[in-house]
PDB file of C-alpha atoms and ligand atoms in Angstrom:
ATOM      1  CA  MET B   1       0.000   0.000   0.000  1.00  0.00           C
ATOM      2  CA  GLY B   2       3.107   2.203  -0.102  1.00  0.00           C
ATOM      3  CA  HIS B   3       2.075   4.564  -2.874  1.00  0.00           C
ATOM      4  CA  TRP B   4      -1.174   5.412  -1.091  1.00  0.00           C
ATOM      5  CA  LEU B   5       0.919   7.206   1.523  1.00  0.00           C
ATOM      6  CA  VAL B   6       2.859   9.371  -0.938  1.00  0.00           C
ATOM      7  CA  PRO B   7       1.520  12.903  -1.552  1.00  0.00           C
ATOM      8  CA  ASP B   8       1.563  14.373  -5.063  1.00  0.00           C
ATOM      9  CA  ALA B   9       3.124  17.576  -3.693  1.00  0.00           C
ATOM     10  CA  VAL B  10       4.642  18.826  -0.431  1.00  0.00           C
ATOM     11  CA  PHE B  11       4.715  22.399   0.907  1.00  0.00           C
ATOM     12  CA  GLY B  12       5.991  23.860   4.177  1.00  0.00           C
ATOM     13  CA  LYS B  13       2.608  25.404   4.824  1.00  0.00           C
ATOM     14  CA  LEU B  14      -0.728  26.090   3.187  1.00  0.00           C
ATOM     15  CA  THR B  15       0.002  29.736   2.448  1.00  0.00           C
ATOM     16  CA  GLU B  16       3.002  28.820   0.274  1.00  0.00           C
ATOM     17  CA  ILE B  17       0.626  27.340  -2.329  1.00  0.00           C
ATOM     18  CA  SER B  18      -0.361  29.773  -5.086  1.00  0.00           C
ATOM     19  CA  PRO B  19      -3.543  29.712  -7.186  1.00  0.00           C
ATOM     20  CA  GLU B  20      -1.282  29.229 -10.256  1.00  0.00           C
ATOM     21  CA  PHE B  21      -0.009  25.960  -8.799  1.00  0.00           C
ATOM     22  CA  PHE B  22      -3.565  24.592  -8.837  1.00  0.00           C
ATOM     23  CA  TYR B  23      -4.343  26.081 -12.271  1.00  0.00           C
ATOM     24  CA  GLU B  24      -1.332  24.379 -13.837  1.00  0.00           C
ATOM     25  CA  LYS B  25      -2.574  21.034 -12.539  1.00  0.00           C
ATOM     26  CA  GLY B  26      -6.077  21.619 -13.915  1.00  0.00           C
ATOM     27  CA  ILE B  27      -7.514  21.818 -10.425  1.00  0.00           C
ATOM     28  CA  LYS B  28     -10.817  23.625  -9.901  1.00  0.00           C
ATOM     29  CA  ALA B  29     -11.613  22.675  -6.306  1.00  0.00           C
ATOM     30  CA  VAL B  30      -9.547  22.365  -3.123  1.00  0.00           C
ATOM     31  CA  LEU B  31     -10.699  20.310  -0.142  1.00  0.00           C
ATOM     32  CA  LEU B  32      -9.082  21.607   3.004  1.00  0.00           C
ATOM     33  CA  ASP B  33      -8.199  19.918   6.239  1.00  0.00           C
ATOM     34  CA  LEU B  34      -8.970  22.187   9.190  1.00  0.00           C
ATOM     35  CA  ASP B  35      -6.911  21.402  12.294  1.00  0.00           C
ATOM     36  CA  ASN B  36      -3.198  22.088  12.017  1.00  0.00           C
ATOM     37  CA  THR B  37      -3.615  22.971   8.331  1.00  0.00           C
ATOM     38  CA  LEU B  38      -5.685  26.200   8.506  1.00  0.00           C
ATOM     39  CA  LEU B  39      -5.320  26.884  12.205  1.00  0.00           C
ATOM     40  CA  PRO B  40      -3.470  25.315  15.142  1.00  0.00           C
ATOM     41  CA  TRP B  41      -5.262  22.336  16.680  1.00  0.00           C
ATOM     42  CA  ALA B  42      -7.669  23.229  19.544  1.00  0.00           C
ATOM     43  CA  GLU B  43      -7.545  26.937  18.695  1.00  0.00           C
ATOM     44  CA  GLY B  44     -10.598  28.864  17.599  1.00  0.00           C
ATOM     45  CA  ILE B  45      -9.084  31.800  15.749  1.00  0.00           C
ATOM     46  CA  PHE B  46      -7.650  31.658  12.239  1.00  0.00           C
ATOM     47  CA  PRO B  47      -4.207  33.181  11.695  1.00  0.00           C
ATOM     48  CA  GLU B  48      -4.455  36.288   9.511  1.00  0.00           C
ATOM     49  CA  GLU B  49      -2.420  34.612   6.757  1.00  0.00           C
ATOM     50  CA  SER B  50      -4.865  31.693   6.509  1.00  0.00           C
ATOM     51  CA  LEU B  51      -7.739  34.143   6.045  1.00  0.00           C
ATOM     52  CA  ARG B  52      -5.814  36.023   3.369  1.00  0.00           C
ATOM     53  CA  TRP B  53      -4.988  32.758   1.580  1.00  0.00           C
ATOM     54  CA  ILE B  54      -8.656  31.696   1.533  1.00  0.00           C
ATOM     55  CA  GLU B  55      -9.652  35.055   0.007  1.00  0.00           C
ATOM     56  CA  GLU B  56      -6.867  34.787  -2.573  1.00  0.00           C
ATOM     57  CA  MET B  57      -8.070  31.322  -3.644  1.00  0.00           C
ATOM     58  CA  LYS B  58     -11.693  32.460  -3.830  1.00  0.00           C
ATOM     59  CA  ALA B  59     -10.701  35.490  -5.888  1.00  0.00           C
ATOM     60  CA  ALA B  60      -8.867  33.147  -8.287  1.00  0.00           C
ATOM     61  CA  GLY B  61     -12.113  31.231  -8.793  1.00  0.00           C
ATOM     62  CA  LEU B  62     -11.167  28.068  -6.920  1.00  0.00           C
ATOM     63  CA  LEU B  63     -13.968  26.200  -5.145  1.00  0.00           C
ATOM     64  CA  LEU B  64     -13.190  25.424  -1.503  1.00  0.00           C
ATOM     65  CA  CYS B  65     -14.641  23.069   1.103  1.00  0.00           C
ATOM     66  CA  LEU B  66     -13.458  22.002   4.558  1.00  0.00           C
ATOM     67  CA  VAL B  67     -13.254  18.240   5.070  1.00  0.00           C
ATOM     68  CA  SER B  68     -12.534  17.566   8.733  1.00  0.00           C
ATOM     69  CA  ASN B  69     -12.730  14.676  11.160  1.00  0.00           C
ATOM     70  CA  ASN B  70     -13.677  17.167  13.869  1.00  0.00           C
ATOM     71  CA  LYS B  71     -17.133  17.723  15.357  1.00  0.00           C
ATOM     72  CA  PRO B  72     -20.040  19.387  13.521  1.00  0.00           C
ATOM     73  CA  GLU B  73     -20.162  22.454  15.839  1.00  0.00           C
ATOM     74  CA  ARG B  74     -16.502  23.334  15.354  1.00  0.00           C
ATOM     75  CA  VAL B  75     -16.484  22.713  11.605  1.00  0.00           C
ATOM     76  CA  ALA B  76     -19.757  24.613  11.008  1.00  0.00           C
ATOM     77  CA  GLN B  77     -18.570  27.595  13.042  1.00  0.00           C
ATOM     78  CA  LEU B  78     -15.160  27.844  11.336  1.00  0.00           C
ATOM     79  CA  ALA B  79     -16.471  27.106   7.817  1.00  0.00           C
ATOM     80  CA  GLY B  80     -19.013  29.889   8.383  1.00  0.00           C
ATOM     81  CA  GLU B  81     -16.226  32.315   9.282  1.00  0.00           C
ATOM     82  CA  LEU B  82     -14.429  31.455   6.035  1.00  0.00           C
ATOM     83  CA  GLY B  83     -17.631  31.622   4.009  1.00  0.00           C
ATOM     84  CA  ILE B  84     -17.105  28.130   2.550  1.00  0.00           C
ATOM     85  CA  PRO B  85     -18.954  24.808   3.061  1.00  0.00           C
ATOM     86  CA  GLY B  86     -17.657  22.243   5.535  1.00  0.00           C
ATOM     87  CA  ILE B  87     -17.947  18.468   5.950  1.00  0.00           C
ATOM     88  CA  SER B  88     -17.489  17.329   9.569  1.00  0.00           C
ATOM     89  CA  GLN B  89     -16.890  13.849  11.028  1.00  0.00           C
ATOM     90  CA  ALA B  90     -15.417  12.875   7.670  1.00  0.00           C
ATOM     91  CA  VAL B  91     -13.672   9.812   9.187  1.00  0.00           C
ATOM     92  CA  LYS B  92     -10.630  10.336   6.914  1.00  0.00           C
ATOM     93  CA  PRO B  93      -8.955   8.192   5.526  1.00  0.00           C
ATOM     94  CA  ARG B  94     -12.408   6.894   4.565  1.00  0.00           C
ATOM     95  CA  ARG B  95     -13.565   8.247   1.204  1.00  0.00           C
ATOM     96  CA  LYS B  96     -17.095   9.226   2.206  1.00  0.00           C
ATOM     97  CA  GLY B  97     -16.271  12.769   3.408  1.00  0.00           C
ATOM     98  CA  PHE B  98     -14.309  13.539   0.247  1.00  0.00           C
ATOM     99  CA  ARG B  99     -17.090  12.115  -1.932  1.00  0.00           C
ATOM    100  CA  GLN B 100     -19.636  14.252  -0.087  1.00  0.00           C
ATOM    101  CA  ALA B 101     -17.520  17.339  -0.789  1.00  0.00           C
ATOM    102  CA  LEU B 102     -17.162  16.444  -4.499  1.00  0.00           C
ATOM    103  CA  ARG B 103     -20.948  16.125  -4.799  1.00  0.00           C
ATOM    104  CA  LEU B 104     -21.467  19.396  -2.943  1.00  0.00           C
ATOM    105  CA  LEU B 105     -19.073  21.306  -5.226  1.00  0.00           C
ATOM    106  CA  ALA B 106     -20.145  19.350  -8.343  1.00  0.00           C
ATOM    107  CA  VAL B 107     -16.542  18.536  -9.347  1.00  0.00           C
ATOM    108  CA  LYS B 108     -14.701  15.381 -10.415  1.00  0.00           C
ATOM    109  CA  PRO B 109     -11.865  13.770  -8.438  1.00  0.00           C
ATOM    110  CA  GLU B 110      -9.329  14.503 -11.205  1.00  0.00           C
ATOM    111  CA  GLU B 111      -9.998  18.259 -10.974  1.00  0.00           C
ATOM    112  CA  THR B 112      -9.832  18.319  -7.179  1.00  0.00           C
ATOM    113  CA  ALA B 113      -6.977  18.635  -4.684  1.00  0.00           C
ATOM    114  CA  VAL B 114      -6.859  17.955  -0.976  1.00  0.00           C
ATOM    115  CA  VAL B 115      -4.496  19.847   1.334  1.00  0.00           C
ATOM    116  CA  GLY B 116      -3.751  18.490   4.799  1.00  0.00           C
ATOM    117  CA  ASP B 117      -1.070  17.904   7.423  1.00  0.00           C
ATOM    118  CA  GLN B 118      -1.527  14.167   8.002  1.00  0.00           C
ATOM    119  CA  ILE B 119      -0.394  11.284   5.813  1.00  0.00           C
ATOM    120  CA  MET B 120      -2.615   8.696   7.520  1.00  0.00           C
ATOM    121  CA  THR B 121      -5.825  10.717   7.051  1.00  0.00           C
ATOM    122  CA  ASP B 122      -5.527  13.484   4.411  1.00  0.00           C
ATOM    123  CA  VAL B 123      -3.026  11.906   2.008  1.00  0.00           C
ATOM    124  CA  LEU B 124      -4.181   8.296   2.340  1.00  0.00           C
ATOM    125  CA  GLY B 125      -7.859   9.288   2.088  1.00  0.00           C
ATOM    126  CA  GLY B 126      -7.249  11.725  -0.755  1.00  0.00           C
ATOM    127  CA  ASN B 127      -5.247   9.196  -2.760  1.00  0.00           C
ATOM    128  CA  ARG B 128      -7.931   6.553  -2.239  1.00  0.00           C
ATOM    129  CA  ALA B 129     -10.557   9.033  -3.467  1.00  0.00           C
ATOM    130  CA  GLY B 130      -8.497   9.781  -6.612  1.00  0.00           C
ATOM    131  CA  LEU B 131      -7.648  13.375  -5.637  1.00  0.00           C
ATOM    132  CA  PHE B 132      -4.411  15.351  -6.112  1.00  0.00           C
ATOM    133  CA  THR B 133      -2.876  15.208  -2.635  1.00  0.00           C
ATOM    134  CA  VAL B 134      -0.860  18.011  -1.035  1.00  0.00           C
ATOM    135  CA  LEU B 135       0.902  17.554   2.301  1.00  0.00           C
ATOM    136  CA  VAL B 136       1.839  20.516   4.516  1.00  0.00           C
ATOM    137  CA  ASN B 137       3.629  20.613   7.875  1.00  0.00           C
ATOM    138  CA  PRO B 138       1.335  20.808  10.927  1.00  0.00           C
ATOM    139  CA  LEU B 139       0.882  24.366  12.267  1.00  0.00           C
ATOM    140  CA  SER B 140       1.236  23.253  15.879  1.00  0.00           C
ATOM    141  CA  PRO B 141       2.987  20.367  17.655  1.00  0.00           C
ATOM    142  CA  VAL B 142      -0.105  20.076  19.908  1.00  0.00           C
ATOM    143  CA  GLU B 143      -2.578  17.494  18.608  1.00  0.00           C
ATOM    144  CA  HIS B 144      -5.494  15.229  19.389  1.00  0.00           C
ATOM    145  CA  LYS B 145      -4.349  12.234  21.483  1.00  0.00           C
ATOM    146  CA  GLY B 146      -5.119   9.746  18.709  1.00  0.00           C
ATOM    147  CA  THR B 147      -2.964  11.717  16.289  1.00  0.00           C
ATOM    148  CA  TYR B 148       0.231  10.911  18.197  1.00  0.00           C
ATOM    149  CA  PHE B 149      -0.243   7.272  17.240  1.00  0.00           C
ATOM    150  CA  LEU B 150      -0.821   8.214  13.587  1.00  0.00           C
ATOM    151  CA  ARG B 151       2.339  10.355  13.613  1.00  0.00           C
ATOM    152  CA  TRP B 152       4.317   7.438  14.948  1.00  0.00           C
ATOM    153  CA  LEU B 153       2.874   5.240  12.187  1.00  0.00           C
ATOM    154  CA  GLU B 154       3.766   7.952   9.631  1.00  0.00           C
ATOM    155  CA  ARG B 155       7.368   7.964  10.814  1.00  0.00           C
ATOM    156  CA  VAL B 156       7.611   4.183  10.759  1.00  0.00           C
ATOM    157  CA  LEU B 157       6.113   3.887   7.270  1.00  0.00           C
ATOM    158  CA  THR B 158       7.691   6.868   5.533  1.00  0.00           C
ATOM    159  CA  GLY B 159      10.644   8.042   7.586  1.00  0.00           C
ATOM    160  CA  ARG B 160       9.022  11.518   7.702  1.00  0.00           C
ATOM    161  CA  ARG B 161      10.098  13.691  10.617  1.00  0.00           C
ATOM    162  CA  VAL B 162       7.600  16.208  11.976  1.00  0.00           C
TER     163      VAL B 162
HETATM  164 MG1   MG I 201      -5.051  18.117  10.374  1.00  0.00          MG
END
């Protein structure tokens, strides 16, 4: 299952990705992980640069949707602040949350990217769903308890250091 864990692209952080990068790949929609991709885990306020990035992508005509394993209240609140739709309890790496987002945005997998900070959820799930997968470094070293196990698994399987 090795290739399922390999992202199509890697960036230091979300805000290093330009709209042109997506255009060149023929990507029309970007599914975004929430925690530790757009804002530090367990925090409720977006960094200014994440907000600016979202506006830049919208202005470039890209369709956006949050796809998060977090709870409905948190995802609805934060998606509302960004003015984009959000799928909660996505159970990534299962495909159902990604498929829901594709239906919602009316786009095909081959014209859709996912950006996230975890190989075992965002990259594995995105690859299984046939999306273009982009891995970024987590914004904060603080994470959900279960994530520490997934990080360990990431390191064992890929040699990645976070
Ligand atoms: Mg995350």
